[in-house]
Amino acid sequence: MNQFTLLKESSRDLDLFPHIKEFALTKNSTIQLDSFVIGVSDSIQIYCVIDGKFEWILNQCPHTLYPGDIAFVLPGQEIGGAKGFLDIGTLYRLFIQVENVKQGAGMLGSWSSISESERLAIGNILLLNKTPVLKIKEAANILCKIRSEIMSQEIGYLTRVNHLIDSLFISVARQSTLQADSRRDFPRTFMKLERTLRLNLAHQWSVEEMAALFGLGTTSFTEKVKSFTGFSPMNYLINIRISEAIKLLKRADANFTNIALETGFYSSQHFSTTFKKLTGYTPGQFRKRNASQNTLDNPQSYGMRNHD
Amino acid sequence: MECVITIELGTNAVRVVAFDLNGNAIASAKGSYPTFHIEPDYSEQDPEQMFITMLYVLKNLLSEKVHPKNYKVISMCFCASMHSVLAIDKNGVPLGNAITWADNRGKKEASELKSSELGKKIYDTTGTPIHPMSPLIKITWLGRHDPERFKKTYKFVAIKSYIIQQLTRGYILDYSLASATGLLNIYNLSWEPDALHYAGITADKLPDVVPVFYSPGKLRKEYQRSLGLTDDVKIIIGSSDGCLATLGGGVWGEGKAIVTIEDSGAVRTVGKEVLKDSKQRFFNYLLTDKFYLSGGPTNNGGVIFEWFATHFGDFKTPFDLDYTLTNLIQEANAVPAGSDGLIFLPYLLGERAPIWNANARGTFFGINIKHEKQHFVRAVIEGILYEIYSIGKILQEHRVINSLTVNGSFASMPFCAQMIADIFDKPVSVGKNPDSIAQGSFLLSAIDMGVYKNLDEAAATVLLPTTYKPQKQNHTLYQKYFAVFERLSTKLYDEFEEIAKLQHDPMS
């Protein structure tokens, strides 16, 4: 297989794939100083080792990559050679441009044909992933197919290339839930879910999205959450929503509609009904009872950082 | 028909149980809330989420299982974990999260006070060991490291005080929880001036102290309505988890002790005298002004076995820990008592009683080439129980113990309960699981209603058959290994200090 390098804007082959920043196969046979210094990535970078041994620094941690390993780097994360150069060997590079990395759903752009809820779940898994090096057997094969699709440009290749990239992301997401030892430690994985829910409380979460973070189907996920917390996943989420809403209500400056939307209720009406059903108070009555004079207080300053 | 509700605000979850007046549980439900560790030594919980979770669980239990059967709720009795601290401002708004018993941020303050003359005096009058768990230390820490929050604080309350205030009015705390703050004089039942002075506060910064039977008044109207309760439901402030588990386990009076092991564990006895220990190893908490609960707590209970299972057990399906635990117990069973000379010190979380060393760490000792995985499994369980025994052994220098009750999900597993009988060489009965705490809360409510005359009479109704008899041969063997265990637990002191330092900062 020959080396190649395709770059966005300079390679016509990529004209139909505005999301691909770079796609290359490199056979490195000599060491060149400063050929791979540590830098911050501005896209999703996927490296797949075919041959050789690569010593890299990923997010300040040293990693050694062997054939079959992939490195998965998010925008803002750091990557580079441990000694500043690229080691001898062969590897694929595929860089994907991201619209909005903070939102899990933004990681896979409109080119992807994965459903929105699965895109969000995959995005969240990748954001939570703490191990940037994963062993994925099929990755090299997928990248090789992407290459031949782009080169041969047969009918339907646009769709097929994007499908292959989708399937690469799915493999990475699956492997990272498997590899994180998370399928053993339910409490720890549940705390990760807690954190994710709090960070995106305004999002309309579905059970499917939550279950995907555990790599479980919805039935088995619901059963396990129920036995661990006493609540169904949706009811547990309502708990967090109301608790966070109470904190906002106690700061007199936020208005009800904003509180409702910020904590994930459809509307102030929906918020009010749910709140009253549980507490017996409407949000207005509740605020009156707890009227705080410290409207300028910033809860951050008291270490109320539940989701750090 | 009438019924009584008990509400336990536990370490990880709230448990609500409804009892008929004969003490039979007619319904129960739980709801968990998270613990946040935003820094390695921190352990916090969100008071609003605890309150909402409690309300949610209570409401569901009432509307699904109590109201449909036409039970009339007479009272609600509360129980909570010890040592929590929540700062609130003058409007009753929490200033940050509640700090739980497991929080260790005050390590430095604790060791400074503990080694001083003042510390010894405070321990003697308050009965609470000087340790980061103690609210005395937590409030001191806030004063020194979070002066802004400290200054804004109208009161430092316990999580229970906050929940009760939300439901009724007024900030109050029962004798039991107050006696676990390190700030209450357990002889005259008032806040101790020396301790207040050390923490830098005055008594008005703390809730009012009341007996465990005290009722703070009616449930607020809104909650009566949302819960479907009448305004004559009596709210009883109740006691602490430790006190009520002991009462509900029927461990009352001379000759008895209770071993509780959930995630963490404790060995406790009840007496009319304060247990005086010059080495400050034991707590003395109050159930009422006449009864002292004395004993020692360990950090390293079932949580250590779960740690082992999570990392070294075989998982058939994702997250199925129960299956893994069952298999491990079977493996442990295949190894003779004493694990063929493999000894495990379970101090993964540092340790409280009896060595009180936050820097202690886990150790496998005596590994030889013949040891297999199953030896390690059994050694882990034996290590956890040797640690429990090391508390019980010293406790027996002060109190007579003829028989034991065990409760908590770890201790009441048959394999563990038998091992406790063997290691202690005492007959063991198993408490009603997991509800000794609820049972204890029920007994308090029943005394309040006049069903029983007093605590003695109530405790005597808990009759548990002896299930496990000690096996002499095993006991003799365990004694020999325990002697090594006990020596190791203190002998490694310098190495524990050094490794803890390295684990904290490898470059130091």
JSON list of N, CA, C and O in Angstrom, two decimals, chain A residues 182-184 191 194 198 224 227-230 235 239 243 246-247 250 277 279 281 289 293-294 302 305-306, chain B residues 30-32 34-36 38 46 48-49 56 59 89 91 97 152 162 166 220 222-223 310 313 315 318-319:
[
{"chain": "A", "resi": 182, "resn": "SER", "atom": "N", "xyz": [-15.46, 0.17, 33.19]},
{"chain": "A", "resi": 182, "resn": "SER", "atom": "CA", "xyz": [-16.69, 0.74, 33.71]},
{"chain": "A", "resi": 182, "resn": "SER", "atom": "C", "xyz": [-17.80, -0.30, 33.75]},
{"chain": "A", "resi": 182, "resn": "SER", "atom": "O", "xyz": [-18.83, -0.08, 34.37]},
{"chain": "A", "resi": 183, "resn": "ARG", "atom": "N", "xyz": [-17.61, -1.43, 33.08]},
{"chain": "A", "resi": 183, "resn": "ARG", "atom": "CA", "xyz": [-18.68, -2.41, 33.08]},
{"chain": "A", "resi": 183, "resn": "ARG", "atom": "C", "xyz": [-18.65, -3.27, 34.33]},
{"chain": "A", "resi": 183, "resn": "ARG", "atom": "O", "xyz": [-19.38, -4.23, 34.47]},
{"chain": "A", "resi": 184, "resn": "ARG", "atom": "N", "xyz": [-17.75, -2.93, 35.25]},
{"chain": "A", "resi": 184, "resn": "ARG", "atom": "CA", "xyz": [-17.71, -3.64, 36.52]},
{"chain": "A", "resi": 184, "resn": "ARG", "atom": "C", "xyz": [-18.26, -2.76, 37.63]},
{"chain": "A", "resi": 184, "resn": "ARG", "atom": "O", "xyz": [-18.98, -3.22, 38.50]},
{"chain": "A", "resi": 191, "resn": "MET", "atom": "N", "xyz": [-21.93, 7.64, 38.78]},
{"chain": "A", "resi": 191, "resn": "MET", "atom": "CA", "xyz": [-21.50, 8.99, 39.11]},
{"chain": "A", "resi": 191, "resn": "MET", "atom": "C", "xyz": [-21.12, 9.78, 37.86]},
{"chain": "A", "resi": 191, "resn": "MET", "atom": "O", "xyz": [-21.34, 10.98, 37.77]},
{"chain": "A", "resi": 194, "resn": "GLU", "atom": "N", "xyz": [-24.34, 10.90, 36.45]},
{"chain": "A", "resi": 194, "resn": "GLU", "atom": "CA", "xyz": [-24.79, 12.02, 37.28]},
{"chain": "A", "resi": 194, "resn": "GLU", "atom": "C", "xyz": [-24.16, 13.33, 36.80]},
{"chain": "A", "resi": 194, "resn": "GLU", "atom": "O", "xyz": [-24.84, 14.33, 36.59]},
{"chain": "A", "resi": 198, "resn": "ARG", "atom": "N", "xyz": [-25.95, 16.61, 34.99]},
{"chain": "A", "resi": 198, "resn": "ARG", "atom": "CA", "xyz": [-25.89, 17.95, 35.59]},
{"chain": "A", "resi": 198, "resn": "ARG", "atom": "C", "xyz": [-25.28, 18.97, 34.63]},
{"chain": "A", "resi": 198, "resn": "ARG", "atom": "O", "xyz": [-25.67, 20.14, 34.63]},
{"chain": "A", "resi": 224, "resn": "LYS", "atom": "N", "xyz": [-31.17, -1.79, 36.48]},
{"chain": "A", "resi": 224, "resn": "LYS", "atom": "CA", "xyz": [-30.01, -1.58, 37.36]},
{"chain": "A", "resi": 224, "resn": "LYS", "atom": "C", "xyz": [-30.07, -0.22, 38.06]},
{"chain": "A", "resi": 224, "resn": "LYS", "atom": "O", "xyz": [-29.73, -0.11, 39.23]},
{"chain": "A", "resi": 227, "resn": "SER", "atom": "N", "xyz": [-32.59, -0.54, 40.89]},
{"chain": "A", "resi": 227, "resn": "SER", "atom": "CA", "xyz": [-32.16, -1.24, 42.10]},
{"chain": "A", "resi": 227, "resn": "SER", "atom": "C", "xyz": [-31.06, -0.46, 42.82]},
{"chain": "A", "resi": 227, "resn": "SER", "atom": "O", "xyz": [-30.95, -0.53, 44.03]},
{"chain": "A", "resi": 228, "resn": "PHE", "atom": "N", "xyz": [-30.30, 0.34, 42.08]},
{"chain": "A", "resi": 228, "resn": "PHE", "atom": "CA", "xyz": [-29.24, 1.12, 42.73]},
{"chain": "A", "resi": 228, "resn": "PHE", "atom": "C", "xyz": [-29.78, 2.38, 43.41]},
{"chain": "A", "resi": 228, "resn": "PHE", "atom": "O", "xyz": [-29.39, 2.71, 44.53]},
{"chain": "A", "resi": 229, "resn": "THR", "atom": "N", "xyz": [-30.68, 3.09, 42.73]},
{"chain": "A", "resi": 229, "resn": "THR", "atom": "CA", "xyz": [-31.13, 4.38, 43.26]},
{"chain": "A", "resi": 229, "resn": "THR", "atom": "C", "xyz": [-32.54, 4.36, 43.84]},
{"chain": "A", "resi": 229, "resn": "THR", "atom": "O", "xyz": [-32.93, 5.29, 44.54]},
{"chain": "A", "resi": 230, "resn": "GLY", "atom": "N", "xyz": [-33.31, 3.32, 43.52]},
{"chain": "A", "resi": 230, "resn": "GLY", "atom": "CA", "xyz": [-34.70, 3.32, 43.95]},
{"chain": "A", "resi": 230, "resn": "GLY", "atom": "C", "xyz": [-35.62, 4.03, 42.96]},
{"chain": "A", "resi": 230, "resn": "GLY", "atom": "O", "xyz": [-36.84, 4.02, 43.12]},
{"chain": "A", "resi": 235, "resn": "ASN", "atom": "N", "xyz": [-37.16, 9.37, 36.58]},
{"chain": "A", "resi": 235, "resn": "ASN", "atom": "CA", "xyz": [-37.52, 9.94, 37.88]},
{"chain": "A", "resi": 235, "resn": "ASN", "atom": "C", "xyz": [-36.29, 10.45, 38.62]},
{"chain": "A", "resi": 235, "resn": "ASN", "atom": "O", "xyz": [-36.34, 11.44, 39.34]},
{"chain": "A", "resi": 239, "resn": "ASN", "atom": "N", "xyz": [-35.51, 14.29, 40.01]},
{"chain": "A", "resi": 239, "resn": "ASN", "atom": "CA", "xyz": [-34.92, 14.64, 41.31]},
{"chain": "A", "resi": 239, "resn": "ASN", "atom": "C", "xyz": [-33.85, 15.70, 41.16]},
{"chain": "A", "resi": 239, "resn": "ASN", "atom": "O", "xyz": [-33.83, 16.68, 41.90]},
{"chain": "A", "resi": 243, "resn": "SER", "atom": "N", "xyz": [-34.06, 19.58, 42.42]},
{"chain": "A", "resi": 243, "resn": "SER", "atom": "CA", "xyz": [-33.06, 20.03, 43.40]},
{"chain": "A", "resi": 243, "resn": "SER", "atom": "C", "xyz": [-32.30, 21.25, 42.89]},
{"chain": "A", "resi": 243, "resn": "SER", "atom": "O", "xyz": [-32.05, 22.20, 43.63]},
{"chain": "A", "resi": 246, "resn": "ILE", "atom": "N", "xyz": [-34.54, 24.30, 42.93]},
{"chain": "A", "resi": 246, "resn": "ILE", "atom": "CA", "xyz": [-34.69, 24.86, 44.28]},
{"chain": "A", "resi": 246, "resn": "ILE", "atom": "C", "xyz": [-33.55, 25.82, 44.58]},
{"chain": "A", "resi": 246, "resn": "ILE", "atom": "O", "xyz": [-33.75, 26.91, 45.10]},
{"chain": "A", "resi": 247, "resn": "LYS", "atom": "N", "xyz": [-32.33, 25.40, 44.20]},
{"chain": "A", "resi": 247, "resn": "LYS", "atom": "CA", "xyz": [-31.18, 26.27, 44.47]},
{"chain": "A", "resi": 247, "resn": "LYS", "atom": "C", "xyz": [-31.33, 27.59, 43.72]},
{"chain": "A", "resi": 247, "resn": "LYS", "atom": "O", "xyz": [-31.02, 28.65, 44.25]},
{"chain": "A", "resi": 250, "resn": "LYS", "atom": "N", "xyz": [-33.91, 29.90, 45.25]},
{"chain": "A", "resi": 250, "resn": "LYS", "atom": "CA", "xyz": [-33.50, 30.58, 46.48]},
{"chain": "A", "resi": 250, "resn": "LYS", "atom": "C", "xyz": [-32.63, 31.81, 46.17]},
{"chain": "A", "resi": 250, "resn": "LYS", "atom": "O", "xyz": [-32.31, 32.57, 47.06]},
{"chain": "A", "resi": 277, "resn": "LYS", "atom": "N", "xyz": [-46.58, 19.29, 42.48]},
{"chain": "A", "resi": 277, "resn": "LYS", "atom": "CA", "xyz": [-46.98, 17.91, 42.75]},
{"chain": "A", "resi": 277, "resn": "LYS", "atom": "C", "xyz": [-46.09, 17.30, 43.83]},
{"chain": "A", "resi": 277, "resn": "LYS", "atom": "O", "xyz": [-46.55, 16.58, 44.72]},
{"chain": "A", "resi": 279, "resn": "THR", "atom": "N", "xyz": [-43.76, 19.08, 45.96]},
{"chain": "A", "resi": 279, "resn": "THR", "atom": "CA", "xyz": [-43.49, 19.81, 47.19]},
{"chain": "A", "resi": 279, "resn": "THR", "atom": "C", "xyz": [-44.74, 20.41, 47.83]},
{"chain": "A", "resi": 279, "resn": "THR", "atom": "O", "xyz": [-44.70, 20.83, 48.98]},
{"chain": "A", "resi": 281, "resn": "TYR", "atom": "N", "xyz": [-45.84, 23.18, 47.03]},
{"chain": "A", "resi": 281, "resn": "TYR", "atom": "CA", "xyz": [-45.73, 24.61, 46.78]},
{"chain": "A", "resi": 281, "resn": "TYR", "atom": "C", "xyz": [-45.66, 24.88, 45.28]},
{"chain": "A", "resi": 281, "resn": "TYR", "atom": "O", "xyz": [-45.07, 24.08, 44.55]},
{"chain": "A", "resi": 289, "resn": "ARG", "atom": "N", "xyz": [-41.41, 31.82, 50.59]},
{"chain": "A", "resi": 289, "resn": "ARG", "atom": "CA", "xyz": [-41.10, 31.23, 51.88]},
{"chain": "A", "resi": 289, "resn": "ARG", "atom": "C", "xyz": [-39.61, 31.32, 52.18]},
{"chain": "A", "resi": 289, "resn": "ARG", "atom": "O", "xyz": [-39.19, 31.50, 53.31]},
{"chain": "A", "resi": 293, "resn": "GLN", "atom": "N", "xyz": [-32.17, 37.27, 50.91]},
{"chain": "A", "resi": 293, "resn": "GLN", "atom": "CA", "xyz": [-31.75, 38.65, 50.69]},
{"chain": "A", "resi": 293, "resn": "GLN", "atom": "C", "xyz": [-30.39, 38.70, 50.01]},
{"chain": "A", "resi": 293, "resn": "GLN", "atom": "O", "xyz": [-29.96, 39.73, 49.55]},
{"chain": "A", "resi": 294, "resn": "ASN", "atom": "N", "xyz": [-29.73, 37.57, 49.99]},
{"chain": "A", "resi": 294, "resn": "ASN", "atom": "CA", "xyz": [-28.37, 37.58, 49.42]},
{"chain": "A", "resi": 294, "resn": "ASN", "atom": "C", "xyz": [-28.41, 37.33, 47.92]},
{"chain": "A", "resi": 294, "resn": "ASN", "atom": "O", "xyz": [-27.88, 36.37, 47.42]},
{"chain": "A", "resi": 302, "resn": "TYR", "atom": "N", "xyz": [-18.86, 29.08, 47.26]},
{"chain": "A", "resi": 302, "resn": "TYR", "atom": "CA", "xyz": [-18.92, 28.19, 48.41]},
{"chain": "A", "resi": 302, "resn": "TYR", "atom": "C", "xyz": [-18.58, 26.76, 48.03]},
{"chain": "A", "resi": 302, "resn": "TYR", "atom": "O", "xyz": [-18.92, 25.82, 48.72]},
{"chain": "A", "resi": 305, "resn": "ARG", "atom": "N", "xyz": [-19.66, 22.95, 43.65]},
{"chain": "A", "resi": 305, "resn": "ARG", "atom": "CA", "xyz": [-19.28, 22.50, 42.32]},
{"chain": "A", "resi": 305, "resn": "ARG", "atom": "C", "xyz": [-19.59, 21.03, 42.19]},
{"chain": "A", "resi": 305, "resn": "ARG", "atom": "O", "xyz": [-18.73, 20.17, 42.27]},
{"chain": "A", "resi": 306, "resn": "ASN", "atom": "N", "xyz": [-20.85, 20.72, 42.05]},
{"chain": "A", "resi": 306, "resn": "ASN", "atom": "CA", "xyz": [-21.25, 19.33, 42.07]},
{"chain": "A", "resi": 306, "resn": "ASN", "atom": "C", "xyz": [-20.74, 18.53, 40.89]},
{"chain": "A", "resi": 306, "resn": "ASN", "atom": "O", "xyz": [-20.71, 17.32, 40.93]},
{"chain": "B", "resi": 30, "resn": "LYS", "atom": "N", "xyz": [-36.61, 2.97, 49.06]},
{"chain": "B", "resi": 30, "resn": "LYS", "atom": "CA", "xyz": [-35.40, 3.77, 49.24]},
{"chain": "B", "resi": 30, "resn": "LYS", "atom": "C", "xyz": [-35.17, 4.65, 48.02]},
{"chain": "B", "resi": 30, "resn": "LYS", "atom": "O", "xyz": [-35.74, 4.43, 46.94]},
{"chain": "B", "resi": 31, "resn": "GLY", "atom": "N", "xyz": [-34.36, 5.68, 48.20]},
{"chain": "B", "resi": 31, "resn": "GLY", "atom": "CA", "xyz": [-33.95, 6.51, 47.08]},
{"chain": "B", "resi": 31, "resn": "GLY", "atom": "C", "xyz": [-32.55, 7.00, 47.36]},
{"chain": "B", "resi": 31, "resn": "GLY", "atom": "O", "xyz": [-32.26, 7.44, 48.46]},
{"chain": "B", "resi": 32, "resn": "SER", "atom": "N", "xyz": [-31.66, 6.88, 46.38]},
{"chain": "B", "resi": 32, "resn": "SER", "atom": "CA", "xyz": [-30.27, 7.25, 46.67]},
{"chain": "B", "resi": 32, "resn": "SER", "atom": "C", "xyz": [-29.96, 8.66, 46.21]},
{"chain": "B", "resi": 32, "resn": "SER", "atom": "O", "xyz": [-30.64, 9.22, 45.35]},
{"chain": "B", "resi": 34, "resn": "PRO", "atom": "N", "xyz": [-26.28, 11.24, 45.48]},
{"chain": "B", "resi": 34, "resn": "PRO", "atom": "CA", "xyz": [-24.84, 11.07, 45.25]},
{"chain": "B", "resi": 34, "resn": "PRO", "atom": "C", "xyz": [-23.99, 11.75, 46.32]},
{"chain": "B", "resi": 34, "resn": "PRO", "atom": "O", "xyz": [-24.46, 12.65, 47.03]},
{"chain": "B", "resi": 35, "resn": "THR", "atom": "N", "xyz": [-22.75, 11.30, 46.42]},
{"chain": "B", "resi": 35, "resn": "THR", "atom": "CA", "xyz": [-21.75, 11.96, 47.24]},
{"chain": "B", "resi": 35, "resn": "THR", "atom": "C", "xyz": [-20.72, 12.55, 46.29]},
{"chain": "B", "resi": 35, "resn": "THR", "atom": "O", "xyz": [-20.27, 11.87, 45.37]},
{"chain": "B", "resi": 36, "resn": "PHE", "atom": "N", "xyz": [-20.40, 13.81, 46.48]},
{"chain": "B", "resi": 36, "resn": "PHE", "atom": "CA", "xyz": [-19.46, 14.47, 45.58]},
{"chain": "B", "resi": 36, "resn": "PHE", "atom": "C", "xyz": [-18.07, 14.55, 46.22]},
{"chain": "B", "resi": 36, "resn": "PHE", "atom": "O", "xyz": [-17.95, 14.91, 47.39]},
{"chain": "B", "resi": 38, "resn": "ILE", "atom": "N", "xyz": [-15.15, 16.57, 45.24]},
{"chain": "B", "resi": 38, "resn": "ILE", "atom": "CA", "xyz": [-14.56, 17.54, 44.32]},
{"chain": "B", "resi": 38, "resn": "ILE", "atom": "C", "xyz": [-13.07, 17.72, 44.56]},
{"chain": "B", "resi": 38, "resn": "ILE", "atom": "O", "xyz": [-12.36, 18.22, 43.72]},
{"chain": "B", "resi": 46, "resn": "ASP", "atom": "N", "xyz": [-25.60, 17.15, 48.53]},
{"chain": "B", "resi": 46, "resn": "ASP", "atom": "CA", "xyz": [-26.44, 18.30, 48.25]},
{"chain": "B", "resi": 46, "resn": "ASP", "atom": "C", "xyz": [-27.70, 18.25, 49.13]},
{"chain": "B", "resi": 46, "resn": "ASP", "atom": "O", "xyz": [-28.51, 17.35, 48.98]},
{"chain": "B", "resi": 48, "resn": "GLU", "atom": "N", "xyz": [-30.39, 19.96, 49.16]},
{"chain": "B", "resi": 48, "resn": "GLU", "atom": "CA", "xyz": [-31.67, 20.06, 48.45]},
{"chain": "B", "resi": 48, "resn": "GLU", "atom": "C", "xyz": [-32.02, 18.74, 47.79]},
{"chain": "B", "resi": 48, "resn": "GLU", "atom": "O", "xyz": [-33.17, 18.31, 47.78]},
{"chain": "B", "resi": 49, "resn": "GLN", "atom": "N", "xyz": [-31.00, 18.07, 47.24]},
{"chain": "B", "resi": 49, "resn": "GLN", "atom": "CA", "xyz": [-31.30, 16.79, 46.61]},
{"chain": "B", "resi": 49, "resn": "GLN", "atom": "C", "xyz": [-31.70, 15.75, 47.66]},
{"chain": "B", "resi": 49, "resn": "GLN", "atom": "O", "xyz": [-32.57, 14.92, 47.42]},
{"chain": "B", "resi": 56, "resn": "TYR", "atom": "N", "xyz": [-39.77, 12.64, 47.71]},
{"chain": "B", "resi": 56, "resn": "TYR", "atom": "CA", "xyz": [-40.22, 11.83, 46.58]},
{"chain": "B", "resi": 56, "resn": "TYR", "atom": "C", "xyz": [-40.49, 10.39, 47.02]},
{"chain": "B", "resi": 56, "resn": "TYR", "atom": "O", "xyz": [-41.54, 9.80, 46.75]},
{"chain": "B", "resi": 59, "resn": "LYS", "atom": "N", "xyz": [-43.47, 10.29, 49.44]},
{"chain": "B", "resi": 59, "resn": "LYS", "atom": "CA", "xyz": [-44.74, 10.50, 48.75]},
{"chain": "B", "resi": 59, "resn": "LYS", "atom": "C", "xyz": [-45.16, 9.23, 47.99]},
{"chain": "B", "resi": 59, "resn": "LYS", "atom": "O", "xyz": [-46.32, 8.82, 48.07]},
{"chain": "B", "resi": 89, "resn": "ASP", "atom": "N", "xyz": [-27.26, 30.34, 55.81]},
{"chain": "B", "resi": 89, "resn": "ASP", "atom": "CA", "xyz": [-27.25, 31.78, 56.08]},
{"chain": "B", "resi": 89, "resn": "ASP", "atom": "C", "xyz": [-28.51, 32.16, 56.87]},
{"chain": "B", "resi": 89, "resn": "ASP", "atom": "O", "xyz": [-29.32, 31.30, 57.23]},
{"chain": "B", "resi": 91, "resn": "ASN", "atom": "N", "xyz": [-31.21, 33.38, 56.11]},
{"chain": "B", "resi": 91, "resn": "ASN", "atom": "CA", "xyz": [-32.51, 33.03, 55.51]},
{"chain": "B", "resi": 91, "resn": "ASN", "atom": "C", "xyz": [-32.72, 31.52, 55.42]},
{"chain": "B", "resi": 91, "resn": "ASN", "atom": "O", "xyz": [-33.67, 31.05, 54.80]},
{"chain": "B", "resi": 97, "resn": "ASN", "atom": "N", "xyz": [-22.63, 22.73, 49.94]},
{"chain": "B", "resi": 97, "resn": "ASN", "atom": "CA", "xyz": [-23.16, 21.40, 50.25]},
{"chain": "B", "resi": 97, "resn": "ASN", "atom": "C", "xyz": [-22.95, 21.03, 51.71]},
{"chain": "B", "resi": 97, "resn": "ASN", "atom": "O", "xyz": [-22.19, 21.67, 52.42]},
{"chain": "B", "resi": 152, "resn": "LYS", "atom": "N", "xyz": [-20.43, 34.33, 56.90]},
{"chain": "B", "resi": 152, "resn": "LYS", "atom": "CA", "xyz": [-21.83, 34.45, 56.48]},
{"chain": "B", "resi": 152, "resn": "LYS", "atom": "C", "xyz": [-22.74, 33.47, 57.20]},
{"chain": "B", "resi": 152, "resn": "LYS", "atom": "O", "xyz": [-23.96, 33.55, 57.11]},
{"chain": "B", "resi": 162, "resn": "TYR", "atom": "N", "xyz": [-31.64, 20.41, 59.06]},
{"chain": "B", "resi": 162, "resn": "TYR", "atom": "CA", "xyz": [-32.10, 21.12, 57.87]},
{"chain": "B", "resi": 162, "resn": "TYR", "atom": "C", "xyz": [-33.39, 20.51, 57.32]},
{"chain": "B", "resi": 162, "resn": "TYR", "atom": "O", "xyz": [-34.36, 21.22, 57.02]},
{"chain": "B", "resi": 166, "resn": "GLN", "atom": "N", "xyz": [-37.08, 22.23, 57.13]},
{"chain": "B", "resi": 166, "resn": "GLN", "atom": "CA", "xyz": [-37.85, 22.36, 55.89]},
{"chain": "B", "resi": 166, "resn": "GLN", "atom": "C", "xyz": [-39.28, 21.87, 56.07]},
{"chain": "B", "resi": 166, "resn": "GLN", "atom": "O", "xyz": [-40.22, 22.45, 55.57]},
{"chain": "B", "resi": 220, "resn": "ARG", "atom": "N", "xyz": [-45.63, 21.27, 57.85]},
{"chain": "B", "resi": 220, "resn": "ARG", "atom": "CA", "xyz": [-46.20, 22.43, 57.15]},
{"chain": "B", "resi": 220, "resn": "ARG", "atom": "C", "xyz": [-47.37, 22.01, 56.26]},
{"chain": "B", "resi": 220, "resn": "ARG", "atom": "O", "xyz": [-47.35, 20.93, 55.68]},
{"chain": "B", "resi": 222, "resn": "GLU", "atom": "N", "xyz": [-48.40, 22.73, 53.31]},
{"chain": "B", "resi": 222, "resn": "GLU", "atom": "CA", "xyz": [-48.14, 22.33, 51.92]},
{"chain": "B", "resi": 222, "resn": "GLU", "atom": "C", "xyz": [-47.73, 20.87, 51.84]},
{"chain": "B", "resi": 222, "resn": "GLU", "atom": "O", "xyz": [-48.12, 20.16, 50.92]},
{"chain": "B", "resi": 223, "resn": "TYR", "atom": "N", "xyz": [-46.93, 20.43, 52.80]},
{"chain": "B", "resi": 223, "resn": "TYR", "atom": "CA", "xyz": [-46.48, 19.04, 52.77]},
{"chain": "B", "resi": 223, "resn": "TYR", "atom": "C", "xyz": [-47.60, 18.10, 53.22]},
{"chain": "B", "resi": 223, "resn": "TYR", "atom": "O", "xyz": [-47.71, 16.99, 52.73]},
{"chain": "B", "resi": 310, "resn": "THR", "atom": "N", "xyz": [-14.74, -5.98, 42.44]},
{"chain": "B", "resi": 310, "resn": "THR", "atom": "CA", "xyz": [-14.83, -5.17, 41.23]},
{"chain": "B", "resi": 310, "resn": "THR", "atom": "C", "xyz": [-13.59, -5.34, 40.35]},
{"chain": "B", "resi": 310, "resn": "THR", "atom": "O", "xyz": [-13.69, -5.44, 39.14]},
{"chain": "B", "resi": 313, "resn": "GLY", "atom": "N", "xyz": [-12.68, -9.91, 40.57]},
{"chain": "B", "resi": 313, "resn": "GLY", "atom": "CA", "xyz": [-13.70, -10.95, 40.42]},
{"chain": "B", "resi": 313, "resn": "GLY", "atom": "C", "xyz": [-14.00, -11.21, 38.95]},
{"chain": "B", "resi": 313, "resn": "GLY", "atom": "O", "xyz": [-13.59, -10.47, 38.07]},
{"chain": "B", "resi": 315, "resn": "PHE", "atom": "N", "xyz": [-16.67, -11.33, 36.03]},
{"chain": "B", "resi": 315, "resn": "PHE", "atom": "CA", "xyz": [-17.99, -10.80, 35.71]},
{"chain": "B", "resi": 315, "resn": "PHE", "atom": "C", "xyz": [-18.59, -11.54, 34.54]},
{"chain": "B", "resi": 315, "resn": "PHE", "atom": "O", "xyz": [-17.98, -11.63, 33.49]},
{"chain": "B", "resi": 318, "resn": "PRO", "atom": "N", "xyz": [-22.33, -7.51, 32.44]},
{"chain": "B", "resi": 318, "resn": "PRO", "atom": "CA", "xyz": [-21.86, -6.22, 32.92]},
{"chain": "B", "resi": 318, "resn": "PRO", "atom": "C", "xyz": [-22.54, -5.82, 34.24]},
{"chain": "B", "resi": 318, "resn": "PRO", "atom": "O", "xyz": [-23.75, -6.01, 34.39]},
{"chain": "B", "resi": 319, "resn": "PHE", "atom": "N", "xyz": [-21.77, -5.30, 35.16]},
{"chain": "B", "resi": 319, "resn": "PHE", "atom": "CA", "xyz": [-22.27, -4.70, 36.41]},
{"chain": "B", "resi": 319, "resn": "PHE", "atom": "C", "xyz": [-22.96, -5.67, 37.36]},
{"chain": "B", "resi": 319, "resn": "PHE", "atom": "O", "xyz": [-23.61, -5.24, 38.29]}
]
